[in-house]
GROMACS .gro file of C-alpha atoms in nm:
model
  366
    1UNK     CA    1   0.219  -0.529  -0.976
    2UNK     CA    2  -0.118  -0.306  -0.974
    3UNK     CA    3  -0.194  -0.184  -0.626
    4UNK     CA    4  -0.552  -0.293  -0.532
    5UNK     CA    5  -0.680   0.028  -0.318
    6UNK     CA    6  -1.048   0.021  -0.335
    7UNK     CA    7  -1.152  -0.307  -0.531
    8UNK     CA    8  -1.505  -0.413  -0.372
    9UNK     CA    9  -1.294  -0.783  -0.359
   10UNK     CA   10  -0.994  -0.917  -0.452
   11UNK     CA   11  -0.901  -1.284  -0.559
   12UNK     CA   12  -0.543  -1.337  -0.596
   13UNK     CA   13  -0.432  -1.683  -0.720
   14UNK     CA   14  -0.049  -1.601  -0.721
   15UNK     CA   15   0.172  -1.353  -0.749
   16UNK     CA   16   0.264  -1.225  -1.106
   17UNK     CA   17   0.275  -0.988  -1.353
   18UNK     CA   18   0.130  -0.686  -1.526
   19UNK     CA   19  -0.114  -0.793  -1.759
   20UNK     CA   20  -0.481  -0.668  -1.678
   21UNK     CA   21  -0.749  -0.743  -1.795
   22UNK     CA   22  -1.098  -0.509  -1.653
   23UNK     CA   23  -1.457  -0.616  -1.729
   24UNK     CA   24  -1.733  -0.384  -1.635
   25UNK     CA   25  -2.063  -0.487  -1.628
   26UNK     CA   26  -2.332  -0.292  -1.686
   27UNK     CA   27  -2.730  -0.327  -1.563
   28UNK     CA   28  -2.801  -0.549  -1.809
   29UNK     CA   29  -2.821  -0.819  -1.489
   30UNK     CA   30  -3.047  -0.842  -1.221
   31UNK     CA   31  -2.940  -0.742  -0.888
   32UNK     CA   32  -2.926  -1.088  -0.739
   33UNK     CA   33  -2.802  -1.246  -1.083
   34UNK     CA   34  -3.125  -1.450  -1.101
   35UNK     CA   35  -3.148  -1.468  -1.467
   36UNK     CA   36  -3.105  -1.749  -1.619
   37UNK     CA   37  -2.848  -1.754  -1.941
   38UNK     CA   38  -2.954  -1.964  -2.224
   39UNK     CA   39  -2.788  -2.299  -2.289
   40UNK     CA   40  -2.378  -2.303  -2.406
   41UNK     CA   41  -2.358  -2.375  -2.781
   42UNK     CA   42  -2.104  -2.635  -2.909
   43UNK     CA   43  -1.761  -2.459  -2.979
   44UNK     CA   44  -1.829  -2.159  -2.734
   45UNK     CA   45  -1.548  -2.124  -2.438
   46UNK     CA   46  -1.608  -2.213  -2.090
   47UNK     CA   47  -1.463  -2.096  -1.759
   48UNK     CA   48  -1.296  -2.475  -1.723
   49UNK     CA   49  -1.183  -2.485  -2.083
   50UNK     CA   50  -0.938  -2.128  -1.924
   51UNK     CA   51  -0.901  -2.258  -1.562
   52UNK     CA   52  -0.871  -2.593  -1.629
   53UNK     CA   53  -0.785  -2.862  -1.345
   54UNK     CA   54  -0.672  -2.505  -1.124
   55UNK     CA   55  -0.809  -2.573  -0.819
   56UNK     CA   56  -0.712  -2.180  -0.694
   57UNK     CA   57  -0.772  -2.037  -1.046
   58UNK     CA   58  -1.091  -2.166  -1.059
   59UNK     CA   59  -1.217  -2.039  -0.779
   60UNK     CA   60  -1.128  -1.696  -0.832
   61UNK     CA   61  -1.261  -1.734  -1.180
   62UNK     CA   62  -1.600  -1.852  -1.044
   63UNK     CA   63  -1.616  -1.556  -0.754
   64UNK     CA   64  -1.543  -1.311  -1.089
   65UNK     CA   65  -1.825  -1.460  -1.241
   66UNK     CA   66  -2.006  -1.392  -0.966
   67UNK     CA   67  -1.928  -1.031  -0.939
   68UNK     CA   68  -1.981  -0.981  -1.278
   69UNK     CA   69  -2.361  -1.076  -1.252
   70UNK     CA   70  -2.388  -0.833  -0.956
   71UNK     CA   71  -2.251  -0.536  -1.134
   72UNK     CA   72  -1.954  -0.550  -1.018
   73UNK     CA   73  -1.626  -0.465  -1.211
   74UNK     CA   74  -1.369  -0.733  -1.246
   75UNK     CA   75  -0.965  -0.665  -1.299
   76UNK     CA   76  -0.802  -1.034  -1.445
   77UNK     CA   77  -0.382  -0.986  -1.454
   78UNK     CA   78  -0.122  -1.202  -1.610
   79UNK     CA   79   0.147  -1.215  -1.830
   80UNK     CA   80   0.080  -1.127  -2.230
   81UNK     CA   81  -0.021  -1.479  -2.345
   82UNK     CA   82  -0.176  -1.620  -2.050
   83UNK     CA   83  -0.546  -1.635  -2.156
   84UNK     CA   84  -0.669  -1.273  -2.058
   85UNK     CA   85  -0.900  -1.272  -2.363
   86UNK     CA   86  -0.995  -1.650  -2.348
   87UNK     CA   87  -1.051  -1.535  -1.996
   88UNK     CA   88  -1.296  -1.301  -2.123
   89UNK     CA   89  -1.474  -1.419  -2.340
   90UNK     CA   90  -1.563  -1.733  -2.101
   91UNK     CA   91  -1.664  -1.469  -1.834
   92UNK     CA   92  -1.897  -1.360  -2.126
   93UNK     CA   93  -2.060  -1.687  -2.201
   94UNK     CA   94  -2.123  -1.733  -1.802
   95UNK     CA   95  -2.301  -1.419  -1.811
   96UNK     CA   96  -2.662  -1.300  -1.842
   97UNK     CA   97  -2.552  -1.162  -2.156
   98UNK     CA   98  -2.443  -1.474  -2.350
   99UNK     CA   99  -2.536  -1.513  -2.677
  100UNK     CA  100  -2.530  -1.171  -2.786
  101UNK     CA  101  -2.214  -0.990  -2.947
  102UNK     CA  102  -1.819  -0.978  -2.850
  103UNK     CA  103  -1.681  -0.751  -2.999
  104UNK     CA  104  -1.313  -0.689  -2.962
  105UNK     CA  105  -1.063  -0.389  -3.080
  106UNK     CA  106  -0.688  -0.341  -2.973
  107UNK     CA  107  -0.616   0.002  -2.901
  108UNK     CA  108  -0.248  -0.009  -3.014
  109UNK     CA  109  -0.254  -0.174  -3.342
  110UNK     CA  110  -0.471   0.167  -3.474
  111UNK     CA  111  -0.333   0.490  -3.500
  112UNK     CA  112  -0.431   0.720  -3.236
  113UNK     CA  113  -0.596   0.940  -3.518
  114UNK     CA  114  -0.836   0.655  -3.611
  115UNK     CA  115  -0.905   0.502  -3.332
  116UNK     CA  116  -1.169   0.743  -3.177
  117UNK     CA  117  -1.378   0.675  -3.509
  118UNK     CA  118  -1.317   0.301  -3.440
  119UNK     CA  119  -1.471   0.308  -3.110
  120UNK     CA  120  -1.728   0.563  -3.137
  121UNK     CA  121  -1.832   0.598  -3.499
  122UNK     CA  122  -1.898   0.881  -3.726
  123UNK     CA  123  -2.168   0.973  -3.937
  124UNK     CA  124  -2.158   1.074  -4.320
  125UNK     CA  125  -1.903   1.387  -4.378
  126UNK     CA  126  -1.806   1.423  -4.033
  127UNK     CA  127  -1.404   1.399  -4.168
  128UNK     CA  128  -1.298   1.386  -4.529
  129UNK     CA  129  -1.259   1.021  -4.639
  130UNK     CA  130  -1.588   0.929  -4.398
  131UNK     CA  131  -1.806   0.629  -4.573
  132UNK     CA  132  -2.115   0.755  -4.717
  133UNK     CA  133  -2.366   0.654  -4.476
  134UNK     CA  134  -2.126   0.684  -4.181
  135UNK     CA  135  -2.049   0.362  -3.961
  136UNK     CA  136  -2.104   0.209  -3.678
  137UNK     CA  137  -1.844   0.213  -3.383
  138UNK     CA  138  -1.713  -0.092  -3.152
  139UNK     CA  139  -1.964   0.098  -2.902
  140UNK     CA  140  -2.289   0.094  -3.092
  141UNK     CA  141  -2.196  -0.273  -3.214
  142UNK     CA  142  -2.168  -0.403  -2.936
  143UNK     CA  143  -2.503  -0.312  -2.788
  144UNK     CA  144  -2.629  -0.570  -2.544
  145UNK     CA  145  -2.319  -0.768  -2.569
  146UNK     CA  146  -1.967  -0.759  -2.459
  147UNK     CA  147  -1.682  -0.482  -2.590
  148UNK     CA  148  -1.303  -0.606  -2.542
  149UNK     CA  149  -1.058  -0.284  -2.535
  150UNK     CA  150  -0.709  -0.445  -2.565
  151UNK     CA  151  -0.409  -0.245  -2.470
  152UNK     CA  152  -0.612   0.012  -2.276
  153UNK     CA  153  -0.308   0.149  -2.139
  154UNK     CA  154  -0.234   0.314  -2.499
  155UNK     CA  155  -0.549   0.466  -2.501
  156UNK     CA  156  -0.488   0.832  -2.511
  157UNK     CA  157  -0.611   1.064  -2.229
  158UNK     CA  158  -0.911   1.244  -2.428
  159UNK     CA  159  -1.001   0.901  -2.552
  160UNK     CA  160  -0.973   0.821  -2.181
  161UNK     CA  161  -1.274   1.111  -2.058
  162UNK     CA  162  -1.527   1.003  -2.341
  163UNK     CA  163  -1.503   0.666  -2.246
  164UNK     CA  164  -1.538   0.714  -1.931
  165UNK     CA  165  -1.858   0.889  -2.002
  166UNK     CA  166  -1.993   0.603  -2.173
  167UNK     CA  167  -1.981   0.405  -1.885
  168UNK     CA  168  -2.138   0.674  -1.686
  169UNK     CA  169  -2.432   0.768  -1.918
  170UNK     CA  170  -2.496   0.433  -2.106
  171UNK     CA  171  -2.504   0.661  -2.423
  172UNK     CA  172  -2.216   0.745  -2.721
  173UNK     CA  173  -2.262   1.018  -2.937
  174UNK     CA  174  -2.073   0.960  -3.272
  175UNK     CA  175  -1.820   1.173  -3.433
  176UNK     CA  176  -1.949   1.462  -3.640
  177UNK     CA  177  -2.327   1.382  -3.502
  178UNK     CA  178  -2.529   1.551  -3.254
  179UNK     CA  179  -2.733   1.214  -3.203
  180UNK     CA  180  -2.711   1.083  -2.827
  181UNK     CA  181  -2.718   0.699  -2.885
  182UNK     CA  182  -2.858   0.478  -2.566
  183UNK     CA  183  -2.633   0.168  -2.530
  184UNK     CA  184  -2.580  -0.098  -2.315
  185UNK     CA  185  -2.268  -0.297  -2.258
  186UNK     CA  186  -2.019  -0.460  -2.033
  187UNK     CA  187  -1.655  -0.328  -2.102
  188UNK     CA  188  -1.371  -0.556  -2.059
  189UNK     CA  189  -1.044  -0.389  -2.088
  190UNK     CA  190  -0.662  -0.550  -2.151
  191UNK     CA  191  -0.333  -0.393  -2.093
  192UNK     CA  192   0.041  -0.532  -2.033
  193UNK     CA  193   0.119  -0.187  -1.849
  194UNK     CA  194   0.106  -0.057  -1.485
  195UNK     CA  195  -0.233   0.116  -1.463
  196UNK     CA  196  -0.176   0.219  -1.110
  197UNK     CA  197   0.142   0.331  -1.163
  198UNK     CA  198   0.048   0.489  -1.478
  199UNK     CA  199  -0.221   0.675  -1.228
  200UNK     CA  200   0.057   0.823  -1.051
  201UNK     CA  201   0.262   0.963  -1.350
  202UNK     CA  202  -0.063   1.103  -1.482
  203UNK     CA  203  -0.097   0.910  -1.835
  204UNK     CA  204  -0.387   0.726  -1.725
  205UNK     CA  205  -0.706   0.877  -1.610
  206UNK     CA  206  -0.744   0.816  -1.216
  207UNK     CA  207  -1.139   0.803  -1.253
  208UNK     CA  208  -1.150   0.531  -1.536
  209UNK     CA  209  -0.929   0.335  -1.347
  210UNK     CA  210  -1.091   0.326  -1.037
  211UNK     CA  211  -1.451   0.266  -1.252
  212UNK     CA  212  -1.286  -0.043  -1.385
  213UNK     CA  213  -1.136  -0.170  -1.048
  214UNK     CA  214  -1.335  -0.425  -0.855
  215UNK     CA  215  -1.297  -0.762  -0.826
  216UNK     CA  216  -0.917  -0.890  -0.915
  217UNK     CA  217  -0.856  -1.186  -1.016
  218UNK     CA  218  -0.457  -1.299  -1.088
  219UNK     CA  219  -0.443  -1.536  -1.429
  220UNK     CA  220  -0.097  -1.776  -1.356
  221UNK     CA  221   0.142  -1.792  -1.608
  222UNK     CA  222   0.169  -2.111  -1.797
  223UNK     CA  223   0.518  -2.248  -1.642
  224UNK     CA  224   0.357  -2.192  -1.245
  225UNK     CA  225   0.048  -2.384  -1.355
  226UNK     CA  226   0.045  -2.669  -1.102
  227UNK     CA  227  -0.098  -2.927  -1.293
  228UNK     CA  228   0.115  -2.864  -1.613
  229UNK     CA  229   0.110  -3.200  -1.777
  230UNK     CA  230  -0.267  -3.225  -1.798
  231UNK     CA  231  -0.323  -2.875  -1.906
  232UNK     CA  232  -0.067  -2.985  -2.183
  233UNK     CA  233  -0.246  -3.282  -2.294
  234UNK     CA  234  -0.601  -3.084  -2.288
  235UNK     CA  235  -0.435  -2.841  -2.491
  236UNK     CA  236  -0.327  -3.122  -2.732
  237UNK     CA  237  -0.652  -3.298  -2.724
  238UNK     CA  238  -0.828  -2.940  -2.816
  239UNK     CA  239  -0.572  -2.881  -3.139
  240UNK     CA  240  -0.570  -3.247  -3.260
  241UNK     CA  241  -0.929  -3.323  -3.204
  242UNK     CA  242  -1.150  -3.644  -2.978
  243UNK     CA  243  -1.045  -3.990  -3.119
  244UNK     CA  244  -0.679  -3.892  -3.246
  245UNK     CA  245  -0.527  -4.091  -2.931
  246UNK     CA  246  -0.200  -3.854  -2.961
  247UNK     CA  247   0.047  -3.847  -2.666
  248UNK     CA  248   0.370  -3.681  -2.596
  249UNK     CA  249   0.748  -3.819  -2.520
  250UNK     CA  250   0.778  -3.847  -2.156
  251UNK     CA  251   1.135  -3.690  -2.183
  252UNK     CA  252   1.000  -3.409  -2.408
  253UNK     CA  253   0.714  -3.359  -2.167
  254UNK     CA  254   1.013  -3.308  -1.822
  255UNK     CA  255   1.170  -3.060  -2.110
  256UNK     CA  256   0.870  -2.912  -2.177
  257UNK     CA  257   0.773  -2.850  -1.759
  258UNK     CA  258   1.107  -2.694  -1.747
  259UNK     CA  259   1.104  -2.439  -1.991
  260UNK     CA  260   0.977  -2.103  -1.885
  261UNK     CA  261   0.726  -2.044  -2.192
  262UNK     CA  262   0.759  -1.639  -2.193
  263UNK     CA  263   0.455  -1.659  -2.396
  264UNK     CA  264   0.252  -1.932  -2.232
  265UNK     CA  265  -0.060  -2.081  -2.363
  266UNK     CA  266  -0.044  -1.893  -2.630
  267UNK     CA  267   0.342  -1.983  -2.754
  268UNK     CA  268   0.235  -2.343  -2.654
  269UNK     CA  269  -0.065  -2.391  -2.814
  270UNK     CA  270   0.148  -2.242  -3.144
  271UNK     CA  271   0.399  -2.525  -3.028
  272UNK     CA  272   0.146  -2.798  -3.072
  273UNK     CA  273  -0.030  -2.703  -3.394
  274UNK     CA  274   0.340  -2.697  -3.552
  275UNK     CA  275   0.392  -3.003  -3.401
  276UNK     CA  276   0.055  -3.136  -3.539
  277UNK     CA  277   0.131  -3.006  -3.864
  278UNK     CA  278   0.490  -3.167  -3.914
  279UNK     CA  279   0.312  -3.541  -3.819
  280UNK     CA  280   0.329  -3.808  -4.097
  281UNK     CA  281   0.016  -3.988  -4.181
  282UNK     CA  282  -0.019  -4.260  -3.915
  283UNK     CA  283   0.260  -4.087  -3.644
  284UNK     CA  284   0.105  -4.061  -3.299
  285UNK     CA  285   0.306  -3.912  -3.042
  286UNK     CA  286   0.491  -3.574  -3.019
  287UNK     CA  287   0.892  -3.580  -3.003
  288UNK     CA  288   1.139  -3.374  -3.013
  289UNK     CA  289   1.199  -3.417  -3.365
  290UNK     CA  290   0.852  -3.219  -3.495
  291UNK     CA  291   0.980  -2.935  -3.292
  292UNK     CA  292   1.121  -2.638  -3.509
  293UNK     CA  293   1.478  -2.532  -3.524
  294UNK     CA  294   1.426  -2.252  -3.333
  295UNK     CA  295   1.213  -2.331  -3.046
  296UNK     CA  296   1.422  -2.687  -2.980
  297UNK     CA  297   1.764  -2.433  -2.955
  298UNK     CA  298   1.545  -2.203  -2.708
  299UNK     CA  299   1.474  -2.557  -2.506
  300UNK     CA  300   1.845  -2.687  -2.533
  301UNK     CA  301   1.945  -2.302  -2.382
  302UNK     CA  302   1.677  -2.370  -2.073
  303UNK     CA  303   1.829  -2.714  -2.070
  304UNK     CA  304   2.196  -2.626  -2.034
  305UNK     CA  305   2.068  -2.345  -1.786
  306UNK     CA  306   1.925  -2.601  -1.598
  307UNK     CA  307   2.283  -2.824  -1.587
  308UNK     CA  308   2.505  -2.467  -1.487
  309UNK     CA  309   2.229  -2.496  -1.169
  310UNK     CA  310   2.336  -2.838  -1.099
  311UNK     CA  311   2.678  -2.939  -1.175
  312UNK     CA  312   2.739  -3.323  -1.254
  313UNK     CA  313   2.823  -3.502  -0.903
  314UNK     CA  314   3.179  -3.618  -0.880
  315UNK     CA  315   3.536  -3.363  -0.912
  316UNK     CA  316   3.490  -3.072  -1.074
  317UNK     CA  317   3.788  -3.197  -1.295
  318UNK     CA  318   3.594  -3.536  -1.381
  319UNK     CA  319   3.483  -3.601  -1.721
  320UNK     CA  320   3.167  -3.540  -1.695
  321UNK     CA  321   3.189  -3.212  -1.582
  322UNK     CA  322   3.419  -3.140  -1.793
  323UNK     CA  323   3.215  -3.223  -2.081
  324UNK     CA  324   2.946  -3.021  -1.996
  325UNK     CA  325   3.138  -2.712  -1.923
  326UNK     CA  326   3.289  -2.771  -2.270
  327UNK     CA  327   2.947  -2.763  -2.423
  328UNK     CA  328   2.846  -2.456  -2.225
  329UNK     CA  329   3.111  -2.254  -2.391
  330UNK     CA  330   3.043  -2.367  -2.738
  331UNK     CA  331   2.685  -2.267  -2.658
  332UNK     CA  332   2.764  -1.967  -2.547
  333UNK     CA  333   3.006  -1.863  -2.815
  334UNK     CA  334   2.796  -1.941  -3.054
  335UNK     CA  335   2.539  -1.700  -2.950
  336UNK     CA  336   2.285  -2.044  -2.901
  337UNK     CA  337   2.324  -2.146  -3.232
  338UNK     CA  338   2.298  -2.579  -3.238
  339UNK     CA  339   2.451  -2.600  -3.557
  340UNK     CA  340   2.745  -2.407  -3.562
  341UNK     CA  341   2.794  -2.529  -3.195
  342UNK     CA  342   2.781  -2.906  -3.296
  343UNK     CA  343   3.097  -2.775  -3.541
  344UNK     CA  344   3.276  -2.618  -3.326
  345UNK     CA  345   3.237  -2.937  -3.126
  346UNK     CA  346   3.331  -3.162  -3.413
  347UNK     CA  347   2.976  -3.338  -3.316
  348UNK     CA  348   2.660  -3.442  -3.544
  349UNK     CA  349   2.372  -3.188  -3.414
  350UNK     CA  350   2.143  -3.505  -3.274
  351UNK     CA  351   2.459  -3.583  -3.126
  352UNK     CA  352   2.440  -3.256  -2.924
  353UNK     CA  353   2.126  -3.248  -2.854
  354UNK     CA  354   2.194  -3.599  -2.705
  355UNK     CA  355   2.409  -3.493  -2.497
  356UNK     CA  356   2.290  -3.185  -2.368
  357UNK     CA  357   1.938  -3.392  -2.287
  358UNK     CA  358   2.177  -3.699  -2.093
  359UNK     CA  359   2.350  -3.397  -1.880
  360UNK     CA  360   2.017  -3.228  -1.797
  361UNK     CA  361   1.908  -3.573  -1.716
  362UNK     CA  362   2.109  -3.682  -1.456
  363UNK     CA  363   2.141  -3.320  -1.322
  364UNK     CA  364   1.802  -3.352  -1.266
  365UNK     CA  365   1.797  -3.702  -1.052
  366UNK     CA  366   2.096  -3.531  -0.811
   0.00000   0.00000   0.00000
């Protein structure tokens, strides 16, 4: 977990992982946060489309906002999926600086030898293969605005210094140019590592990091999220649109609650726009049979995981826990695989999946 030495405040929802996410905002507000951002356009993210019904998340979220329109540095954390740039970019929109640019560039999907010209820009000859003219850099464009750095943590340490002094002078200078540019933005900065560890071992710069550290705010991971059928069904009423009146099996819905989703919203907003996609013209309601192969394997796994926790009630030598044991192993020595479990079973695969939904069932009402 990253440490919290100095933050000016810190808002923890839960305990959790090792996403972070920094914003840093910049004087572009006024002191007391007085001014007034214009109206919210239609289709632009809010901080209760990301917190939701959250009662704790929401508050910290509102306290960030908060600190972000009196200049003070936010940290968000959570797990890689968990809303960190939805998170963002709603932090953005309650800002004084709505309505002007978010830019966004992942520092470890470009090679390290690019990505200074990315983020800084270059001007015309500065490195053979430079556009004529030069271009603009992530910095420059985002003048006024926002700039998301994802994956700060693979920022290398040189990269590290000049941004640093970015945020100190308000100014970027871009490759191969002697020209001082002013700018003015708020930084928001992802990363799935350790920052304060990464402190200690010396691969992150101890001065940027405590720049970015302020307020922290902890983002929960999808399968803690207390309210977990509603967020579900205002994540389903988001992908499928107002009017569409879909729902989603009440068994498939306990299933769903008690599956871990390792890559929360983001793995289950993928899960409903399959879903969505697989519908027939005039079909309504999710079930288990517009899942894909895959994931409805991953939630028989959690399901039989789930049954090994609680054994059927009765002998341990009594048919029922007998049968379950029996499908355990087939599960297991098939590596997961439904199919060539149902075979080894000398069962139909619905029949399986059946059966391994019945067990979890009445494991569940022990």
């Amino acid at each position: 977990m990253l440490a919290q030495s100095s933050p000016i405040d810190t808002v923890a929802t839960r305990s959790g992982p090792q996403k972070v996410v920094a914003v840093y905002p910049t004087s572009h507000s006024t002191r007391q946060g007085t001014q007034t951002p214009p109206a919210r356009q239609q289709g632009e993210i809010s901080l209760s489309d990301v917190t939701f019904d959250d009662t704790e998340f929401t508050r910290a979220a509102r306290r960030g906002a908060k600190g972000l329109n009196h200049q003070i540095p936010l940290l968000l954390m959570g797990e890689t999926g968990s809303g960190k740039e939805a998170l963002a970019r709603a932090l953005h929109q309650e800002s004084n600086r709505r309505g002007q640019a978010f830019v966004a560039l992942n520092c470890a999907a470009i090679p390290e030898g690019l990505i200074e010209s990315e983020l800084f820009g270059y001007s015309e000859g500065a490195f053979t293969g430079a556009r004529r003219g030069g271009m603009q850099g992530k910095v420059q464009q985002a003048d006024k605005g926002t700039l998301f750095l994802d994956e700060i943590g693979d920022m290398p340490l040189d990269l590290q210094a000049r941004l640093l002094r970015v945020l100190q002078d308000r100014c970027v200078t871009p490759l191969g140019s002697g020209k001082v540019i002013p700018v003015d933005i708020t930084v928001v900065c992802a990363t799935h590592r350790d920052l304060k560890q990464m402190v200690a071992d010396g691969t992150f710069r101890e001065d940027l990091y405590y720049r970015l550290n302020g307020v922290a705010i902890r983002i929960p991971p999808l399968r803690d999220r207390r309210n977990f059928p509603a967020f579900v069904e205002h994540m389903l009423l988001a992908e499928a649109g107002d009017g569409h009146g879909m729902t989603i099996d009440a068994e498939l819905m306990k299933c769903w609650q008690r599956y871990r989703w390792p890559g929360n919203v983001r793995q289950l907003q993928t899960v409903i726009k399959t879903c969505i996609a697989f519908m027939e013209e005039g079909d309504s309601e999710i079930t288990d049979d517009l899942l894909t192969e895959e994931f409805r394997e991953e939630l028989s796994l959690a399901s039989l995981d789930n049954v090994s926790c609680h054994p059927a009630s009765g002998s341990p030598n009594s048919l029922k826990s007998a049968e379950v044991e029996l499908i355990k192993r087939a599960m297991v020595d098939s590596g997961g695989n439904i199919s060539a479990a149902a075979v080894a079973l000398g069962i139909s695969r619905a029949t399986l999946y059946r059966r391994l939904q019945n067990a979890d069932r009445g494991s569940n009402s022990e």
